[in-house]
Coordinates of N, CA and C in Angstrom, one line a residue:
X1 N 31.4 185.5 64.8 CA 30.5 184.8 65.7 C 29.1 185.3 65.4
X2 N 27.9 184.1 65.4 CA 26.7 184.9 65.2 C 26.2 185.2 66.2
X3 N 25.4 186.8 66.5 CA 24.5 187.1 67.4 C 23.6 187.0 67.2
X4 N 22.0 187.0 68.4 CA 21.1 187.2 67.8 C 20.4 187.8 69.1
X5 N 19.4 188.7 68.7 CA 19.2 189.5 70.1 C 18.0 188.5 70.1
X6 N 17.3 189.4 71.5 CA 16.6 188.6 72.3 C 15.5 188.6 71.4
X7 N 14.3 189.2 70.8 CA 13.8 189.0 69.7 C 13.5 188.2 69.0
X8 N 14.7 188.0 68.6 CA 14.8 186.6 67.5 C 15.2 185.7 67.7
X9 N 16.1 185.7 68.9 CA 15.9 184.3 69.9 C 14.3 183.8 70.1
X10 N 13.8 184.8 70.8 CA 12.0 184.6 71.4 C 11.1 184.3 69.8
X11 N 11.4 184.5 69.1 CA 11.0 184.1 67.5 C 11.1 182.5 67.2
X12 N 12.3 182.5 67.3 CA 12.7 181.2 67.0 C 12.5 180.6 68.1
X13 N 12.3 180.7 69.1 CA 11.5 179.8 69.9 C 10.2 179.1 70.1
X14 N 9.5 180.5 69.5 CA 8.3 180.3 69.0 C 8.1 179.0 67.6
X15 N 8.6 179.5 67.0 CA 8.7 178.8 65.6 C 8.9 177.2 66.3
X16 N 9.9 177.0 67.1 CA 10.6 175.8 67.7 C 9.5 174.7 68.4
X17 N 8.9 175.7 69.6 CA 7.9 175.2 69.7 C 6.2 174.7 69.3
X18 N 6.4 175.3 68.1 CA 5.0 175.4 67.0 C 5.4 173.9 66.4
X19 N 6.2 174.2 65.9 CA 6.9 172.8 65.5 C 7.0 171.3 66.6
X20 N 7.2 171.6 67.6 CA 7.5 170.5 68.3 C 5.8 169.9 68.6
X21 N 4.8 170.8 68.6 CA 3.7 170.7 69.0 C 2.9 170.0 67.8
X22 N 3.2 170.4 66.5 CA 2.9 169.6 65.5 C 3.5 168.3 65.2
X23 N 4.2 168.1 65.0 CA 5.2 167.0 65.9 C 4.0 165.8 66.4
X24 N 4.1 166.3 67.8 CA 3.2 165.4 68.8 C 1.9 165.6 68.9
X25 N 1.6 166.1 68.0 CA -0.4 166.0 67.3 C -0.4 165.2 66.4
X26 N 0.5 164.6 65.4 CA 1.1 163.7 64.3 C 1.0 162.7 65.1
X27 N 1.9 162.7 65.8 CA 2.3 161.4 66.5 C 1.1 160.9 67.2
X28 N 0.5 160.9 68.1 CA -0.7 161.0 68.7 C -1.4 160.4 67.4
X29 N -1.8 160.8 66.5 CA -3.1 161.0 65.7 C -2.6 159.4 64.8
X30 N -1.1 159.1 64.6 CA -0.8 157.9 64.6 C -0.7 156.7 65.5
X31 N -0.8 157.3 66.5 CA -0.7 156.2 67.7 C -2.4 156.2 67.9
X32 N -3.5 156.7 68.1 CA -4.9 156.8 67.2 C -5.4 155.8 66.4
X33 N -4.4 156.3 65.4 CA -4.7 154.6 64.2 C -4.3 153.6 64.1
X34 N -3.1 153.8 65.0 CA -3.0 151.9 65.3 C -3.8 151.2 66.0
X35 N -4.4 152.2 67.2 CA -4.6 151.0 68.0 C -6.5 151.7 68.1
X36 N -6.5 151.6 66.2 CA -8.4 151.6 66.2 C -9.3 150.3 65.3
X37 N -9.9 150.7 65.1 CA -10.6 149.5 64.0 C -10.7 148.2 65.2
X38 N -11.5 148.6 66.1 CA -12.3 147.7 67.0 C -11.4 147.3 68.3
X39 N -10.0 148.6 68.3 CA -8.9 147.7 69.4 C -7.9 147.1 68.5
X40 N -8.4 146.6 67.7 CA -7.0 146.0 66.9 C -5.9 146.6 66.2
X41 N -4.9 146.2 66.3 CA -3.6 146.9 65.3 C -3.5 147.4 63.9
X42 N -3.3 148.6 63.6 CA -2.7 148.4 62.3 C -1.8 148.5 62.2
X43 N -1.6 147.3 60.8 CA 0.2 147.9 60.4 C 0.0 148.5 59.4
X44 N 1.0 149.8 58.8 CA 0.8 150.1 57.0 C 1.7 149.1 56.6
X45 N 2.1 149.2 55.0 CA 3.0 148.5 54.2 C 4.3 148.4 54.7
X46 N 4.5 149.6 54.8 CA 6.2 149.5 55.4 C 6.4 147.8 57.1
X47 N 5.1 148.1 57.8 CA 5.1 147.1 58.9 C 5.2 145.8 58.4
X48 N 3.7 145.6 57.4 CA 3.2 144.4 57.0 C 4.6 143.6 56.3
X49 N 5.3 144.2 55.4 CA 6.3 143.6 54.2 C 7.6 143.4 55.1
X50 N 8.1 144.0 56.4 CA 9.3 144.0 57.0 C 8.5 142.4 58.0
X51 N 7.3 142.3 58.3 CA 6.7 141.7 58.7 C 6.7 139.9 58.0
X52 N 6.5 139.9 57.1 CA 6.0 139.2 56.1 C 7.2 138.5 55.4
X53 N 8.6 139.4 55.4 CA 9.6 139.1 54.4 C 9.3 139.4 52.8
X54 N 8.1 140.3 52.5 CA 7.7 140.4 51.2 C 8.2 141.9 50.3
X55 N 7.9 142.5 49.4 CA 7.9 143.7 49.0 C 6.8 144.7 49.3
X56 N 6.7 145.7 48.7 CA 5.6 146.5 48.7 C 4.6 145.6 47.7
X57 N 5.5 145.3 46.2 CA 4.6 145.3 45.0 C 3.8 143.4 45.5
X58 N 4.7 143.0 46.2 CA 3.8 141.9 47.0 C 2.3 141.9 47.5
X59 N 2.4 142.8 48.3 CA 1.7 143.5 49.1 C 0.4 143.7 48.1
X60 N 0.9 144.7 47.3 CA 0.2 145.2 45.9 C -0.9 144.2 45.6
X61 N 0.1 142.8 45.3 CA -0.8 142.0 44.4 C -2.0 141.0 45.6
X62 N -1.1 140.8 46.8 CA -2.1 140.1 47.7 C -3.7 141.1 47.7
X63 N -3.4 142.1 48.0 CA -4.5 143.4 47.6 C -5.2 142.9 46.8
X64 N -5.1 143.2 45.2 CA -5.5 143.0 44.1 C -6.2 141.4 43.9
X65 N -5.4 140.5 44.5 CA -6.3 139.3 44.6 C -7.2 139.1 45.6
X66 N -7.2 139.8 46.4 CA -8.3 139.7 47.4 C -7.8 138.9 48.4
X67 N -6.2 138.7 48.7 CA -5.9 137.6 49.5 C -5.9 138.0 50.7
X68 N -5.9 139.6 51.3 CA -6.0 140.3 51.9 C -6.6 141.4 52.1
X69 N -7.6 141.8 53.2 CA -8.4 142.8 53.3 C -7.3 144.4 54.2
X70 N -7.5 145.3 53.2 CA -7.0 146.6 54.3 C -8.0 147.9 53.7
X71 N -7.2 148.5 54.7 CA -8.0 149.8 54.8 C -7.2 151.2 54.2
X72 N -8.2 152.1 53.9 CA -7.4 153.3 53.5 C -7.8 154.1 54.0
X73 N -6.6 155.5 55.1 CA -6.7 156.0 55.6 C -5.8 157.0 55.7
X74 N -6.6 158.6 55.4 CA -5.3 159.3 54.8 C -4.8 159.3 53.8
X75 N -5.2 158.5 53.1 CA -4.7 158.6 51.7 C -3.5 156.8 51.8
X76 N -3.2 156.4 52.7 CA -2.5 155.6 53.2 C -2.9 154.0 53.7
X77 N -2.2 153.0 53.7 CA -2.8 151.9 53.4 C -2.2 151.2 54.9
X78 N -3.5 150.5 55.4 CA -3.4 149.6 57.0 C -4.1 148.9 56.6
X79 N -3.5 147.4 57.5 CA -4.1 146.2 57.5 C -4.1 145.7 59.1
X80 N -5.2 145.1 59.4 CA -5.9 145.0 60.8 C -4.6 143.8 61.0
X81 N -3.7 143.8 62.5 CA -3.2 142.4 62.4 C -4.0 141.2 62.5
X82 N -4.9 141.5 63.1 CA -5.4 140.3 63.3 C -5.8 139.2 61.9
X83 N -6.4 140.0 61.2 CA -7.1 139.9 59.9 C -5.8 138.8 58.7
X84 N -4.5 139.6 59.1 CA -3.2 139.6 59.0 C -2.9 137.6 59.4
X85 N -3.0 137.4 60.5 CA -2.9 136.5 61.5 C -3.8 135.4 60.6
X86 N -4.9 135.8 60.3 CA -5.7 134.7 60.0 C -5.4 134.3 58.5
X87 N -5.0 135.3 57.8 CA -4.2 134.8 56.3 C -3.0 134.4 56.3
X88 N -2.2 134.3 57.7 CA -0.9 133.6 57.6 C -1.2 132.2 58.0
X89 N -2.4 132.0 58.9 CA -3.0 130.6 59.3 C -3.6 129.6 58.1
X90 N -4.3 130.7 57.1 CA -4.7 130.4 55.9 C -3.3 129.6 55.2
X91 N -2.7 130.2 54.8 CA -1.6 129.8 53.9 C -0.8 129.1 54.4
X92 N -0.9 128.5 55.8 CA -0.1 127.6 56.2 C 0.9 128.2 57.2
X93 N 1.6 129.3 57.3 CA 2.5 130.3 57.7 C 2.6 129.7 59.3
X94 N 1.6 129.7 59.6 CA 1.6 129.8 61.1 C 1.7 128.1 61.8

């Protein structure tokens, strides 16, 4: 059976809660950028395409044609919904 004295119990708790705390600065700092860019929502890729019924490389190309405006943030890709809304109205979608 494993022991562990109190020590390294109080260690690993530490560690436990360093972690949980990063955690929910992450999370926060994403819940931050959804709901910025004037109030409005963002989705990244993963939202937009589960959204859409499309791929990433979809996504890709609407990008590259200008059919759609997004943002980069973090190194990471959002699109305003709203903005979103009005190119599904565009294309007939809605």
């Amino acid at each position: 059976m494993l022991q562990i004295n109190s020590e390294t119990a109080h260690k690993m708790f530490i560690q436990l809660m360093e972690r949980f705390d990063k955690i929910e600065k992450m999370l926060e700092r994403q819940n931050k950028m959804k709901e910025c860019l004037d109030g409005d929502t963002l989705l990244d890729n993963y939202d937009l395409s589960k959204l859409l019924g499309v791929t990433h490389r979809t996504l890709a190309r609407y990008r590259q044609k200008k059919l759609i405006r997004y943002y980069m943030i973090d190194g990471r890709t959002y699109y305003k919904a709203s903005e979103i809304n009005d190119f599904l109205k565009m294309k007939g979608a809605l």
